[in-house]
Coordinates of C-alpha atoms and ligand atoms in Angstrom, one line a residue:
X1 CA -23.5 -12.9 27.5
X2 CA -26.9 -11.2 26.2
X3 CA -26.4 -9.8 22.9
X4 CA -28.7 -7.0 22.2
X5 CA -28.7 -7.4 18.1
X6 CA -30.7 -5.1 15.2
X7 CA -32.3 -7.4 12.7
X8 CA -32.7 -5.6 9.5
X9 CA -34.3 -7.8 7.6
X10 CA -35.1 -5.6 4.5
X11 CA -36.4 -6.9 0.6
X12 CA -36.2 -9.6 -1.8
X13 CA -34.8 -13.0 0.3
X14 CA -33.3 -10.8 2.9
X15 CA -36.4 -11.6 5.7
X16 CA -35.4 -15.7 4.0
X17 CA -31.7 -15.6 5.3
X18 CA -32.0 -13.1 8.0
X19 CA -34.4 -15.7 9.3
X20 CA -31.6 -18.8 8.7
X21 CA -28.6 -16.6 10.5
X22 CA -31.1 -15.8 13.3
X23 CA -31.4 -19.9 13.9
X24 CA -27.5 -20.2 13.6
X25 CA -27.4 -17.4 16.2
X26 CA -29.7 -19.3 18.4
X27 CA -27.3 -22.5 17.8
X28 CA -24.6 -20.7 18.8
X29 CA -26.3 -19.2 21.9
X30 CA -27.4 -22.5 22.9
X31 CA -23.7 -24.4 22.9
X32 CA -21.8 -21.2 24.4
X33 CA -23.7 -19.8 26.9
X34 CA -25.8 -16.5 25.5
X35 CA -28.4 -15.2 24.8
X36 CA -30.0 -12.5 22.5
X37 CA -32.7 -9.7 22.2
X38 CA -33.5 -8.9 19.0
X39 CA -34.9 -5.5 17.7
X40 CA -36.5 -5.7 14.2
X41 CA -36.1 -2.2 11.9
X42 CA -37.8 -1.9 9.3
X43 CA -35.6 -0.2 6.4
X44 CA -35.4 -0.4 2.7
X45 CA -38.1 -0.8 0.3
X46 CA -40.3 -2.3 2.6
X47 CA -40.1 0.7 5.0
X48 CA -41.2 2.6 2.0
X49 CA -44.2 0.7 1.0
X50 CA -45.2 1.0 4.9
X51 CA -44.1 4.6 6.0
X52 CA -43.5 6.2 2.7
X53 CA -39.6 6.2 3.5
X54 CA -36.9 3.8 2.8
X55 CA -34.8 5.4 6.0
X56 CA -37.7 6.1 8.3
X57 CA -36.9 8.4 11.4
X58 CA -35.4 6.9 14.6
X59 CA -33.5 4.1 12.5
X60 CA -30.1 4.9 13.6
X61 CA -31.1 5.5 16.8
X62 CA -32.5 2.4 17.4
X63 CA -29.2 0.3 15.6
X64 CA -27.3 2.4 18.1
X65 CA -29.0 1.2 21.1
X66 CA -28.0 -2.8 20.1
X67 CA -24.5 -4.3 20.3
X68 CA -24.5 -4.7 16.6
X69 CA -26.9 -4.8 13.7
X70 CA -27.5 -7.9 11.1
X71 CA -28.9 -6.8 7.9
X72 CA -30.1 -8.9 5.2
X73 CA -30.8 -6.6 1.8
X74 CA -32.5 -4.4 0.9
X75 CA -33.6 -3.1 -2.5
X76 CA -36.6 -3.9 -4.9
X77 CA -37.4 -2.7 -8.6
X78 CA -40.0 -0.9 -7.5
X79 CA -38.0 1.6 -5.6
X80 CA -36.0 2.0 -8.8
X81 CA -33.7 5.0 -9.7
X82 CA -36.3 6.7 -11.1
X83 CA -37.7 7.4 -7.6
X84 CA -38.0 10.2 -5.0
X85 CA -34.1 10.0 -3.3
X86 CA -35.8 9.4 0.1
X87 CA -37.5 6.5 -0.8
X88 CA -34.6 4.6 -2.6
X89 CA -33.1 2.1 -0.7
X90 CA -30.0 2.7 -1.3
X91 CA -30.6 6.1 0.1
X92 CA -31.0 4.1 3.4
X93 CA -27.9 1.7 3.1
X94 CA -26.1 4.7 2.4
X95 CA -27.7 6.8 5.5
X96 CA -27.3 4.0 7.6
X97 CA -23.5 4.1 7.2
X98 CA -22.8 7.5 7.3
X99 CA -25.3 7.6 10.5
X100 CA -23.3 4.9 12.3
X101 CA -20.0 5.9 11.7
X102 CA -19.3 2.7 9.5
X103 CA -16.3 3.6 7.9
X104 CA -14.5 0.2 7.5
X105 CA -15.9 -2.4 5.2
X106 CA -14.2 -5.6 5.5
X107 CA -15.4 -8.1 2.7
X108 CA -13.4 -11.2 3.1
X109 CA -13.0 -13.5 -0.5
X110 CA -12.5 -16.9 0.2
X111 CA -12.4 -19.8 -2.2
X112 CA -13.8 -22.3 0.1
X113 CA -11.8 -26.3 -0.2
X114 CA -15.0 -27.7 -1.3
X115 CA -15.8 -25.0 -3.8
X116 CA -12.5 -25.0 -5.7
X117 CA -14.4 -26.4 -9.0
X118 CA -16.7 -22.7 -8.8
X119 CA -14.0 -20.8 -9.2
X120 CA -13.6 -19.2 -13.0
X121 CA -9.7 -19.0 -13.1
X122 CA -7.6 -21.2 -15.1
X123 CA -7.1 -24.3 -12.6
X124 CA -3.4 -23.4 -11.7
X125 CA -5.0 -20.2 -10.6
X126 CA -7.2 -21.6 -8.2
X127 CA -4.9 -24.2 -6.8
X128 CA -3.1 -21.9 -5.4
X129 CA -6.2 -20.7 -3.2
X130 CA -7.9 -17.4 -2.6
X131 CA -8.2 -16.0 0.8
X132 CA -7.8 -12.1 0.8
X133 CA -9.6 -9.0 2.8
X134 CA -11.0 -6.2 0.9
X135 CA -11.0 -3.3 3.7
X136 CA -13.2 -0.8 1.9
X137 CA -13.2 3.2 2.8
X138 CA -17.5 3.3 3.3
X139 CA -18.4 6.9 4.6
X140 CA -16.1 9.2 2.2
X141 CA -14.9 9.7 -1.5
X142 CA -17.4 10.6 -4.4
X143 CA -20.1 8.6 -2.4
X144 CA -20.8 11.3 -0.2
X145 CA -19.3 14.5 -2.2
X146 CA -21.1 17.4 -3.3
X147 CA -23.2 16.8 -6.3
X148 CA -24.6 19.2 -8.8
X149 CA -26.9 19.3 -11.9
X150 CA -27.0 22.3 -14.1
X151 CA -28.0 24.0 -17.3
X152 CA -24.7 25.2 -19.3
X153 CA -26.0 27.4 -22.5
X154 CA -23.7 26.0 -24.8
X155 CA -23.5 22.4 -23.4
X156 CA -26.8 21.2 -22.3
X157 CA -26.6 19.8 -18.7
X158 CA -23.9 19.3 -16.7
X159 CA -23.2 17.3 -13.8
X160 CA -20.9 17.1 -10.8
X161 CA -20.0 14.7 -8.4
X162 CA -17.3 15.5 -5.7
X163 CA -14.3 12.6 -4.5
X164 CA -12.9 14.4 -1.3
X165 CA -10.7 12.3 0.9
X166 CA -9.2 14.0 3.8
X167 CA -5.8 12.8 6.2
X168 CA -7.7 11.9 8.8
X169 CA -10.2 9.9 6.6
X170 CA -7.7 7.7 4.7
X171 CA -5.9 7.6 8.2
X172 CA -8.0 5.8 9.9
X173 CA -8.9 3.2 7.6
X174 CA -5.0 2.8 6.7
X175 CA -4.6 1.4 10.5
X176 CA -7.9 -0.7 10.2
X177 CA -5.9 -2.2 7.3
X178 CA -2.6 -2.2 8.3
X179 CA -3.9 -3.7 12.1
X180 CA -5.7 -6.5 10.3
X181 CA -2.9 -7.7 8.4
X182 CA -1.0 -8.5 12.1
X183 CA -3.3 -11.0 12.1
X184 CA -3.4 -12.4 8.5
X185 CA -0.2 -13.3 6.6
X186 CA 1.3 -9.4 6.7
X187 CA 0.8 -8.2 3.7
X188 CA -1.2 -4.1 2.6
X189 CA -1.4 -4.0 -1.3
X190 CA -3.0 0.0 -1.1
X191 CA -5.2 0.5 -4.4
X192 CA -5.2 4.2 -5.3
X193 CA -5.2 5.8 -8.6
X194 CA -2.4 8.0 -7.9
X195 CA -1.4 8.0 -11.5
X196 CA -3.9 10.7 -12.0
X197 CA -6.1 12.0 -8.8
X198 CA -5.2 14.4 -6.1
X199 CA -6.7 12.6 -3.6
X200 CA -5.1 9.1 -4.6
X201 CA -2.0 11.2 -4.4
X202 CA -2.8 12.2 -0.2
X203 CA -4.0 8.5 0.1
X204 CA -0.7 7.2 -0.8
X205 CA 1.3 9.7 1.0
X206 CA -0.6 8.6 3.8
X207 CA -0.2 4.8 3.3
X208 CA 3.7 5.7 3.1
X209 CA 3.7 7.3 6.8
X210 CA 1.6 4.1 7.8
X211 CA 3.9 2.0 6.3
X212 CA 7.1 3.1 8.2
X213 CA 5.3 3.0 11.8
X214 CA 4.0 -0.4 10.9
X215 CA 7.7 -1.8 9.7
X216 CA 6.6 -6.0 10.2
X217 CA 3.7 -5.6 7.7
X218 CA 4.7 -5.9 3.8
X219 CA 3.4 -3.0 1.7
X220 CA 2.9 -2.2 -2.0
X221 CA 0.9 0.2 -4.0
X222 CA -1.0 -0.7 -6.6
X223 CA -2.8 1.0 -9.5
X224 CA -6.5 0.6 -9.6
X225 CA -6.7 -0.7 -13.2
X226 CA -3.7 -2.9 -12.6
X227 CA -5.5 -4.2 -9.4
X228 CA -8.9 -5.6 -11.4
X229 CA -6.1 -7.1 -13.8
X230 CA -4.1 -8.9 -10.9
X231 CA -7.1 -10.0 -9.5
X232 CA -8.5 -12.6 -11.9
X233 CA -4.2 -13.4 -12.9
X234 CA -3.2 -14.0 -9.6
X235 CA -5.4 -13.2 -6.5
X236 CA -3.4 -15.3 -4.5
X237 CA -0.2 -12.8 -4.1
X238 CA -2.8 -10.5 -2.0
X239 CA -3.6 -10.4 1.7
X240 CA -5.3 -7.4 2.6
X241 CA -6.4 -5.2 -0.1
X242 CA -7.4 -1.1 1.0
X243 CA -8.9 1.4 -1.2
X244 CA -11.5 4.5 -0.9
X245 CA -15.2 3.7 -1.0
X246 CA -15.4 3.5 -5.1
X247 CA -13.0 1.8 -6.2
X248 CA -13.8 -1.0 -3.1
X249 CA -17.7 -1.1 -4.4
X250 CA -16.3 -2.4 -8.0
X251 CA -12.8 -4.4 -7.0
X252 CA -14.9 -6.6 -4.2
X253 CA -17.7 -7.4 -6.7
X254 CA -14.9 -8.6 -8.8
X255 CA -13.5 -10.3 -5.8
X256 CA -16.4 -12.1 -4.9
X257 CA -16.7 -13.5 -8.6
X258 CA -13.3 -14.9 -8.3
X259 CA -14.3 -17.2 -5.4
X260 CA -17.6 -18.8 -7.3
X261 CA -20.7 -17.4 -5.7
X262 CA -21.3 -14.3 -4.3
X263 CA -23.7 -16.4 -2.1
X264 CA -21.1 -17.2 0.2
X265 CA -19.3 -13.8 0.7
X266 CA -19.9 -11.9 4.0
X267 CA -19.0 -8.3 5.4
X268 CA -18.5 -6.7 8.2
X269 CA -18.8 -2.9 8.2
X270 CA -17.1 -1.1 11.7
X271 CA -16.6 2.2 12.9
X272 CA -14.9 3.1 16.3
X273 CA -18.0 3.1 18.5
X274 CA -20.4 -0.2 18.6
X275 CA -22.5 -1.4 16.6
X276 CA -21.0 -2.8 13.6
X277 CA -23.1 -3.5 10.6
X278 CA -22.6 -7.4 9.2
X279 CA -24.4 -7.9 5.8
X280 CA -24.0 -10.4 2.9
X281 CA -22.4 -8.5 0.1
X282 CA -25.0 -9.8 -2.4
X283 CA -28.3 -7.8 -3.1
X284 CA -32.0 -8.5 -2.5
X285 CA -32.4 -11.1 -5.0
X286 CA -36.1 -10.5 -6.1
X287 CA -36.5 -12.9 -8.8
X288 CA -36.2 -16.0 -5.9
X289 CA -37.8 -13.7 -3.0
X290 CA -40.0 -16.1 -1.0
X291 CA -39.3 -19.1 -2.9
X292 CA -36.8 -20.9 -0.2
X293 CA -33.9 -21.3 -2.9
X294 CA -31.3 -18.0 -1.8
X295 CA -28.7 -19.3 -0.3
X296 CA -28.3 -18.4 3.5
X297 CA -24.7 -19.0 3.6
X298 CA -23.3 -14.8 3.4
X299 CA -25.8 -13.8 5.9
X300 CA -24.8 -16.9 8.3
X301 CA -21.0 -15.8 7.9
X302 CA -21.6 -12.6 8.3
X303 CA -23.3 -13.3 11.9
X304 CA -19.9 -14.9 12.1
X305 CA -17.8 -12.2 11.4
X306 CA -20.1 -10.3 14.2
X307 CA -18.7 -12.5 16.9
X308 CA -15.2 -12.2 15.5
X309 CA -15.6 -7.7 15.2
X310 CA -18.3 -6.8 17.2
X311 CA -18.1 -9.1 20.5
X312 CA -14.2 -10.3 20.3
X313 CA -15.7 -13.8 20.6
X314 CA -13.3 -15.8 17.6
X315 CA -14.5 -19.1 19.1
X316 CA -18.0 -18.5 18.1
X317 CA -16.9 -17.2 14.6
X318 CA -14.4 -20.5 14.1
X319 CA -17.5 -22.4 15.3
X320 CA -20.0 -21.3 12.6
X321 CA -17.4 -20.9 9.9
X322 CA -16.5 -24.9 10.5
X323 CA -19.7 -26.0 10.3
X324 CA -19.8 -23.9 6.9
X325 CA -17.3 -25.9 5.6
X326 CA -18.7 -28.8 7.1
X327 CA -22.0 -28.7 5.4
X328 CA -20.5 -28.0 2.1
X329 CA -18.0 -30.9 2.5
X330 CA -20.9 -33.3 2.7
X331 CA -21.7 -31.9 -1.0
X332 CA -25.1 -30.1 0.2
X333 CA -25.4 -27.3 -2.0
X334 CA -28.4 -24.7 -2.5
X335 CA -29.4 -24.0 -6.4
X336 CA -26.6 -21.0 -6.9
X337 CA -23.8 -23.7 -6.1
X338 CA -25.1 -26.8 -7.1
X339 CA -21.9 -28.4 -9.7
X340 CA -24.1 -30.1 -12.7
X341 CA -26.1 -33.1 -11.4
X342 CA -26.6 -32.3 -8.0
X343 CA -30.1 -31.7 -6.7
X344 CA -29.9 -28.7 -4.4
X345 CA -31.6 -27.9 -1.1
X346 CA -33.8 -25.0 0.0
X347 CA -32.7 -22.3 2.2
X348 CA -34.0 -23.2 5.2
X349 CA -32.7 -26.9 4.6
X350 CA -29.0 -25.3 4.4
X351 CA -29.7 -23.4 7.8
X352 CA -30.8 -26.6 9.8
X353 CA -27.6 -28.4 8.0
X354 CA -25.3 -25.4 9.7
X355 CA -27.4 -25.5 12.5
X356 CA -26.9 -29.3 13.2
X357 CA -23.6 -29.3 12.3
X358 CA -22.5 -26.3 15.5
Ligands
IPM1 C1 -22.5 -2.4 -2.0 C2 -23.6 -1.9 -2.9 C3 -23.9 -0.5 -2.5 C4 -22.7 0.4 -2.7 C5 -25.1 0.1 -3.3 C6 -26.4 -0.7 -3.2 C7 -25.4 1.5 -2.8 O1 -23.2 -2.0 -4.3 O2 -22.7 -2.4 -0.8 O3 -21.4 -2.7 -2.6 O4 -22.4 0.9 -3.8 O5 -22.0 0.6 -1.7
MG2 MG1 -21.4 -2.9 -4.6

């Protein structure tokens, strides 16, 4: 096959370990039979030191034209909060979803055989594994409510930001969810904070009418607050996890902690039309930018979680994902992973390891 693929390569380390996936890609290519053209976008802060706009016009039209997009990060302190919206990144990550329709995250949290020492449980914890998919709700809630700012005369300002979640919404990523589990160990733990909101009230009562059409998957509800708690206590009684956009941004951070480095942890965000977005879940990094120590290894499984969502190619994925595992077997570890004692390896030492090891 040719593969027509975006290459956001964004801030901080992102150009680093776009640059490493892009090799593994090539690997891949080279041993299965395919080929690739590649279409660099500029986005993020870098778009906004060069066009004065972290989103700049055209972008989503030119992800939608590829079979899928592979972004790196994007985000710098000098594009801080206290900057014009428009030239934010985050403005852009959030545009870019929205734009593409991306409104299932998937962020897998594995703790990898060869990592089981990283992990920060209590050791019974860990032996019993972690290997659970956070399907995150990306294009609704409080995200991408109405907000407000005003002057009260009695109270100084006032703010307002709006969580609206409708059937059709919770819907459709309650199938992404409840699919997805088919092909795992069967299991939907739906996070909601019904306890107190309106629309984690409609989210459950739409989970519910999932759960009777999809009778051979197991089903719970579980608070939010209770979730965070089970997570570190006993992460391995959950399969897939589902919950709206806010409560997936904070539970999957947590999740990623859980499994040792959030250098390793890859996503996948899909909508129903092509392209999907894949993207390590960690940020821009800026403090190691250029240096060759970040750690390739999210943006390297998230070009395998492409093959897995975007082209239906699992051999590929299995492919890259072993030679993962491989790599870290042999005990090569980049400076975020390194145990005490062992001298780690640059970033683009870690993609040629990967590389040589497809
Ligand atoms: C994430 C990030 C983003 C989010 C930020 C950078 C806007 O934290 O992808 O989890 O909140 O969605
Ligand atoms: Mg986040």
């Amino acid at each position: 096959m040719n593969y027509k693929i975006a290459l956001i390569r964004g801030d901080g380390i992102g150009p680093e370990i776009v640059g490493e996936a892009v090799k593994v890609l090539e690997r891949v290519g080279e041993k299965f039979g395919h080929s690739y053209e590649f279409v660099e976008i500029l986005m993020g802060g870098c778009a906004s030191d060069a066009v004065g706009m972290a989103y700049p016009e055209g972008t989503a039209e030119q992800c939608k034209a590829c079979d899928a997009v592979l972004l790196g990060a994007v985000g710098t302190p000098k594009w801080g909060p206290d900057k014009p919206t428009h030239q934010r990144p985050e403005t852009a990550l959030l545009a870019i979803r929205k734009d593409l329709g991306l409104y299932a995250n998937l962020r897998p949290a594995v703790l990898r055989a060869p990592l089981a020492d990283a992990c920060p449980l209590k050791k019974e914890t860990a032996q019993k594994g972690i290997d659970l998919m956070m399907v995150r709700e990306l294009t609704g809630g409080v995200y991408f409510g109405k907000r407000d700012r005003y002057q009260t005369e009695d109270r100084g300002v006032e703010c307002t930001d709006l969580m609206a979640y409708s059937e059709r919404e919770i819907e459709r990523i309650g199938r992404r969810a409840f699919e997805l589990a088919r092909l795992r160990r069967g299991k939907v733990s739906s996070v909601d904070k019904a306890n107190v909101l309106e629309t984690s009230r409609l989210w459950r009562s739409v989970m519910h009418r999932l759960a009777e059409e999809y009778t051979d998957v197991a089903y719970e509800d579980v608070l939010v607050d209770n979730c965070a708690m089970q997570l570190v206590r006993d992460p391995a009684q959950f399969d897939v996890l589902v919950t709206e956009n806010m409560f997936g941004d904070i539970l999957s951070d947590e999740a990623s902690m859980i499994t040792g480095s959030i250098g390793l942890l890859p996503s996948a965000s899909i909508g129903d039309t092509a392209p999907g977005l894949y993207e390590p879940i960690h940020g821009s990094a800026p403090d190691i930018a250029g240096q060759d120590k970040a750690n390739p290894i999210a943006t390297i499984l998230s070009a395998a979680m492409m093959f897995r969502y975007s082209f239906q190619r699992p051999q590929e994925a299995d492919a890259i994902e072993k030679a993962v595992d491989a790599v870290l077997a042999e005990g090569w570890r980049t400076a975020d992973i390194a145990e005490p004692g062992v001298t780690p390896i640059g970033t683009r030492k870690m993609g040629e390891l990967i590389c040589g090891s497809i």
